Tab-separated table of C-alpha atoms and ligand atoms in Angstrom:
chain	number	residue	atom	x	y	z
A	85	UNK	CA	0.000	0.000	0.000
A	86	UNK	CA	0.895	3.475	-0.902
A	87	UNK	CA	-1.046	5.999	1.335
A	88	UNK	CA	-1.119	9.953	1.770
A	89	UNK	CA	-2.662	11.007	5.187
A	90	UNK	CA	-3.806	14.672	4.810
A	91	UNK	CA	-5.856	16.871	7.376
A	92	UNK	CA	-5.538	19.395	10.003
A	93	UNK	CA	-2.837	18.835	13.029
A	94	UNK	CA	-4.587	16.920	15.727
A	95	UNK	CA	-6.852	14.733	12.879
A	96	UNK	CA	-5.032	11.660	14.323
A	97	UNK	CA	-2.606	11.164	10.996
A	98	UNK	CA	0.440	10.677	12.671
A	99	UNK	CA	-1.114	7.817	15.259
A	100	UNK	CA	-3.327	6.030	12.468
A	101	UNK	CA	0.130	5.763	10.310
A	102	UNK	CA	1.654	4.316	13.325
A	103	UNK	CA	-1.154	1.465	13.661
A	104	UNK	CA	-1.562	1.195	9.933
A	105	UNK	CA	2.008	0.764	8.988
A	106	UNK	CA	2.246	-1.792	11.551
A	107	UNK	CA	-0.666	-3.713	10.507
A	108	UNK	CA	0.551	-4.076	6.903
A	109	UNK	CA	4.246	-3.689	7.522
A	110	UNK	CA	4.759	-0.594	5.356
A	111	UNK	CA	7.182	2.379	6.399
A	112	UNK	CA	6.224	5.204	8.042
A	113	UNK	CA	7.457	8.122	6.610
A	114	UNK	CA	6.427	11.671	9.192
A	115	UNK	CA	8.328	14.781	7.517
A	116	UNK	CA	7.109	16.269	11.219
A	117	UNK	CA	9.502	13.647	12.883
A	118	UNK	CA	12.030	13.689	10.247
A	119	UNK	CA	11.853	17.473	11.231
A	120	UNK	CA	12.199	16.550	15.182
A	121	UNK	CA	14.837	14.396	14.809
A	122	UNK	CA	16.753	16.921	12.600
A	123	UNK	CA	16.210	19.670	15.064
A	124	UNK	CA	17.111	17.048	18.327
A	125	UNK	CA	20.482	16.910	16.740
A	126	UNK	CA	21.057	19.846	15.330
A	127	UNK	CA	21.954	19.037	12.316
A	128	UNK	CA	21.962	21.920	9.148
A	129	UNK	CA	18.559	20.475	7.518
A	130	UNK	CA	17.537	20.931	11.529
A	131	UNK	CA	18.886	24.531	12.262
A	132	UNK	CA	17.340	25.409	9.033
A	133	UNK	CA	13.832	23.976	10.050
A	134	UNK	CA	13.700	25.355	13.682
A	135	UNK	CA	12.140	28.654	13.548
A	136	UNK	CA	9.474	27.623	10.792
A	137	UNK	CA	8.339	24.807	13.379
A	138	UNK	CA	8.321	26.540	16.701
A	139	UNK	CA	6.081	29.366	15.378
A	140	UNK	CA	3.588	26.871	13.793
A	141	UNK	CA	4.886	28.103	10.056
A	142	UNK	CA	5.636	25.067	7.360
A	143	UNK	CA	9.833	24.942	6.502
A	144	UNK	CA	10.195	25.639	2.966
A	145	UNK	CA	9.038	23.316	0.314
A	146	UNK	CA	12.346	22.601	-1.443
A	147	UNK	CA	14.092	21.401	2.216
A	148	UNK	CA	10.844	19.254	2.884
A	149	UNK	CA	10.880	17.604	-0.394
A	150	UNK	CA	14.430	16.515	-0.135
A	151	UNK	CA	13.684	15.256	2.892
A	152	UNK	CA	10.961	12.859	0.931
A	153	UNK	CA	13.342	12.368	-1.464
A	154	UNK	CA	15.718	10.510	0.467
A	155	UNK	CA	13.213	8.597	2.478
A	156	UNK	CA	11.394	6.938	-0.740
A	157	UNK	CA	15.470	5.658	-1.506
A	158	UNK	CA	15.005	3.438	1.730
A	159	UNK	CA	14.979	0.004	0.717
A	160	UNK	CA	11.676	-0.587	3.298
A	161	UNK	CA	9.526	1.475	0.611
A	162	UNK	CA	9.340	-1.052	-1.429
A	163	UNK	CA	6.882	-3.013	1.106
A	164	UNK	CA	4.820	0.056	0.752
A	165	UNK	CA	4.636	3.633	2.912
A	166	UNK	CA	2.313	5.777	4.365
A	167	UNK	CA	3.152	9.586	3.644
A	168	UNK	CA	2.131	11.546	7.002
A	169	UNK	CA	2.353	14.939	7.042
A	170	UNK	CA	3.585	15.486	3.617
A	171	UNK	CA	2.992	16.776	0.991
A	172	UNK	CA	1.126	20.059	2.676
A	173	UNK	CA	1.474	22.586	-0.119
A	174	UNK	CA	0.853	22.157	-3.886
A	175	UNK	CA	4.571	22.572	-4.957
A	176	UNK	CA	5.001	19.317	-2.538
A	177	UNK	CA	2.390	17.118	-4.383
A	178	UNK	CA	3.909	18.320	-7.789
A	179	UNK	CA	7.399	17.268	-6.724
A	180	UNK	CA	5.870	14.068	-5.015
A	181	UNK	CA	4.616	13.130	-8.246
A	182	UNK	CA	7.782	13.894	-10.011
A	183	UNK	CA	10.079	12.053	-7.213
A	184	UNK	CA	7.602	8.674	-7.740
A	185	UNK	CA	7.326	8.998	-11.505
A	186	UNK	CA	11.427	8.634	-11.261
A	187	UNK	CA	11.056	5.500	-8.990
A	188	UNK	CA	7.965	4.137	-11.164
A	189	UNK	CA	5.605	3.804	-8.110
A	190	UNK	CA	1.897	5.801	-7.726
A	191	UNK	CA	-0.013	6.399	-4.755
A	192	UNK	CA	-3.044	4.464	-3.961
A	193	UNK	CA	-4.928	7.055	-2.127
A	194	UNK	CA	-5.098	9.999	-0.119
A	195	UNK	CA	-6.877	9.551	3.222
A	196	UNK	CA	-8.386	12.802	4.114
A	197	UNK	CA	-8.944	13.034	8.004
A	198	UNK	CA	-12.171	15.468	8.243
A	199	UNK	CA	-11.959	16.777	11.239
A	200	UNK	CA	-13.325	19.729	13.771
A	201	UNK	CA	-10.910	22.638	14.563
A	202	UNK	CA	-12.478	21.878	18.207
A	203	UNK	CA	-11.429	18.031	18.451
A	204	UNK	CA	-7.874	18.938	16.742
A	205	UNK	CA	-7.343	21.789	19.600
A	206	UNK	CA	-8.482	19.278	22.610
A	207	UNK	CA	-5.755	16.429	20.876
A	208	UNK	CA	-3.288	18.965	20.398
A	209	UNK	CA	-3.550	20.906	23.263
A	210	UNK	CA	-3.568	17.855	25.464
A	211	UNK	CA	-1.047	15.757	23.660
A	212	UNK	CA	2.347	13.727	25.319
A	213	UNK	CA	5.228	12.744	22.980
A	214	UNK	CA	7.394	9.962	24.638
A	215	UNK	CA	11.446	12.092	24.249
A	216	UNK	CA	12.978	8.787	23.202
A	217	UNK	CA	11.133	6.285	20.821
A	218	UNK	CA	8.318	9.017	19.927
A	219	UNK	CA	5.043	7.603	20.988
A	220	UNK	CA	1.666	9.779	21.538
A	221	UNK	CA	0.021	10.055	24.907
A	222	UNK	CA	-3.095	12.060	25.421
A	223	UNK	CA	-3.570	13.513	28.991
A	224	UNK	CA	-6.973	12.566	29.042
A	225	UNK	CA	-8.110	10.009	26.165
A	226	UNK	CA	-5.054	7.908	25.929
A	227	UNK	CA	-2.903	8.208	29.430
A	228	UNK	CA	0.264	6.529	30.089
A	229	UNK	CA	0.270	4.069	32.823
A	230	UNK	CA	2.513	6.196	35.153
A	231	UNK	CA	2.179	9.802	34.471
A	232	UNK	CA	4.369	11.558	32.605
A	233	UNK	CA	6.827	8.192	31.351
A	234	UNK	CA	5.941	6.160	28.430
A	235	UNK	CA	4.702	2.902	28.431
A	236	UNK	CA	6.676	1.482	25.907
A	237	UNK	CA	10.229	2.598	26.812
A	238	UNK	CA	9.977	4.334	30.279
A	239	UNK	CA	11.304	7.318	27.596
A	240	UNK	CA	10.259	10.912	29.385
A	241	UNK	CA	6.917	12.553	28.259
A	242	UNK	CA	6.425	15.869	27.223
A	243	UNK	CA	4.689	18.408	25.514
A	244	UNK	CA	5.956	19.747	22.093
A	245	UNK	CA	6.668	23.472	21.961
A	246	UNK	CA	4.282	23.738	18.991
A	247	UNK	CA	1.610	21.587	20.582
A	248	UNK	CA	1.513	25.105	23.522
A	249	UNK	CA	-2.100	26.956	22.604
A	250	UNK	CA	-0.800	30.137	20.688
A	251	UNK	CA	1.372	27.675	18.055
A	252	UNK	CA	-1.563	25.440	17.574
A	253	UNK	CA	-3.859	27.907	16.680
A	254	UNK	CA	-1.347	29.178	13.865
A	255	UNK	CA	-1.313	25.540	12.674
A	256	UNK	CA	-4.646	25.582	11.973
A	257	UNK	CA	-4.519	28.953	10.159
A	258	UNK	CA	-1.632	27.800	8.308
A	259	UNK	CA	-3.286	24.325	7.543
A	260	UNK	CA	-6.340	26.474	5.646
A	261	UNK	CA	-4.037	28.852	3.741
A	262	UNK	CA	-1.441	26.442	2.635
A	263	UNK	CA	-2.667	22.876	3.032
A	264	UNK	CA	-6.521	22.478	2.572
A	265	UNK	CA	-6.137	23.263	-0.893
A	266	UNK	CA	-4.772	19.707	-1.352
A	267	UNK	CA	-8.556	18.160	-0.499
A	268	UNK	CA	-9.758	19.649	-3.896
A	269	UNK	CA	-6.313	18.408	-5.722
A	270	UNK	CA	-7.054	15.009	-4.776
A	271	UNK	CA	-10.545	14.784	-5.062
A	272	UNK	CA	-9.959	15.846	-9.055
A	273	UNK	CA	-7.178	13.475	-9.579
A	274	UNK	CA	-10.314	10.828	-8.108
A	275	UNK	CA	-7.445	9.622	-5.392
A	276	UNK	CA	-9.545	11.018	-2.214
A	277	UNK	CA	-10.999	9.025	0.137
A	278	UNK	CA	-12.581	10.491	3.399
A	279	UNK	CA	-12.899	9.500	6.918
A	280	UNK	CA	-13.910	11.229	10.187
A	281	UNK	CA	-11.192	12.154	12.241
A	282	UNK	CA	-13.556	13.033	15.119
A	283	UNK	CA	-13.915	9.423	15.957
A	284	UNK	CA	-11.688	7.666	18.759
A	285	UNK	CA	-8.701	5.803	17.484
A	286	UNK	CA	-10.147	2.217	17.464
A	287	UNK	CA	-13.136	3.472	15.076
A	288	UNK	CA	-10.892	5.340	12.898
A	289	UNK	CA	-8.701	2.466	12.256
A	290	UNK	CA	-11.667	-0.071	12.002
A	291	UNK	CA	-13.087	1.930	8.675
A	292	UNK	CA	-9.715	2.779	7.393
A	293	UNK	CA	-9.081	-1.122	7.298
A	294	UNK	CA	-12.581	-1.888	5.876
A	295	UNK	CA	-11.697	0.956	3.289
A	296	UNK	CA	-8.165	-0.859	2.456
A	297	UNK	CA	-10.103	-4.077	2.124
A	298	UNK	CA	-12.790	-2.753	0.001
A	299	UNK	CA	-9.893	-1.181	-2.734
A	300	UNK	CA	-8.009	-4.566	-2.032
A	301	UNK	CA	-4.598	-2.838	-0.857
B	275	AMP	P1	3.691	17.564	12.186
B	275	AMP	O1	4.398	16.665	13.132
B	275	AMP	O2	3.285	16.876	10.903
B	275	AMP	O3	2.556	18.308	12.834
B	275	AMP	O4	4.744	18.686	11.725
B	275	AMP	C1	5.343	19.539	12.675
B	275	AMP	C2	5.935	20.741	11.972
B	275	AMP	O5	6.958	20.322	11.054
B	275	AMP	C3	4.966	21.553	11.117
B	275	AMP	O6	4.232	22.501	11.877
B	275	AMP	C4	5.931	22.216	10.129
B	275	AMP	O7	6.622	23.294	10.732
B	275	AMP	C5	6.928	21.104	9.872
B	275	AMP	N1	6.504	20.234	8.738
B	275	AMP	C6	6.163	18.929	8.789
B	275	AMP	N2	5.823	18.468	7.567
B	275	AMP	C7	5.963	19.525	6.724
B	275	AMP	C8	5.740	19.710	5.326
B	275	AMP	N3	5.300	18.700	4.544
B	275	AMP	N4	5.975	20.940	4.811
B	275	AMP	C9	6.420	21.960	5.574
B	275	AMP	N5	6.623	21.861	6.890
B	275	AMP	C10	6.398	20.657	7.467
């Protein structure tokens, strides 16, 4: 399977890709965690991105797309990917399209996660990101066993700076000047396929499976 996940922050992408990719062993490929990881160690793709991310802004399209560009040379592509996060501005799904037409490979769909500015605020707003291995906590809807250390790893939990109220509410405004666009380039190419993002994690995955059973991926 070869999936875009597009929506607002807080529609649930980046933990659907995580059970998804698991389920049918493809990669998971987050230009947001690329983007972490970059900034963590401070490396030049990560001083470059910095700024962009802490106030809420995208980084510019041509360091994003390298970024893509490089991942879909990883050998694990070939058992299939989930894009998360990417592309998020028109000159991203042009390039996308040029960086897969090189590699001979097309996307199946794009999952659009339709979701309200209010439930993306309450996930973002209340949202725990495990330091070390990366995995999503929710302060109220999905808590940790002990507070504030991950279940997983014992890794340290903590808030993202752009997850803090002001930077979230630039994502959004961001999201609807630069992204939303993309639902419209989809739906004309006939690639979109929508689900709620609304709905709790277990019901999201349950029709995204019956959707990838339905189109046989
Ligand atoms: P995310 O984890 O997907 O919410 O991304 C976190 C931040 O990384 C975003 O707010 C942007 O600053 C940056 N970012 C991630 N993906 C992209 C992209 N495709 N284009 C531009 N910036 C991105």
């Amino acid at each position: 399977m070869r999936l875009i996940f597009l929506g607002p922050p807080g529609a649930g992408k980046g933990t659907q890709a995580k059970v998804i990719a698991q389920l049918f062993t493809a990669a998971h490929l987050s230009t947001g965690e690329i983007l972490r990881e970059a900034v963590k160690n401070n490396t030049e793709v990560g001083k470059r991105a910095k700024s962009y991310m802490d106030k809420g802004e995208l980084v510019p399209d041509e360091v994003v797309i390298k970024i893509v560009a490089e991942s879909l040379a990883r050998p694990d592509i070939a058992r299939g990917f989930i894009l998360d996060g990417f592309p998020r501005t028109e000159q991203q799904a042009i390039a996308l399209d040029g960086e897969l037409a090189k590699i001979s490979l097309a996307i199946d769909a794009v999952i659009y996660f339709d979701t309200s500015a209010e439930v993306s605020i309450r996930r973002l707003s209340g949202r725990r990101v495990c330091r070390k291995c990366g995995a999503n906590y929710h302060i109220a809807s999905m808590k940790s066993r002990q507070e504030g250390v991950c279940d997983i790893c014992a890794g340290e939990l903590y808030q993202r700076d752009d997850d803090k109220e002001a930077t979230v509410k630039n994502r959004l405004v961001v999201y609807e000047r630069q992204t939303a666009a993309l639902i419209e380039y989809y739906k004309n190419k006939g690639m979109l396929e929508t689900v709620s993002g609304d709905l709790d994690v277990d019901a999201v995955r349950d029709h995204l499976t019956a959707l990838f059973k339905a189109k046989r991926l």
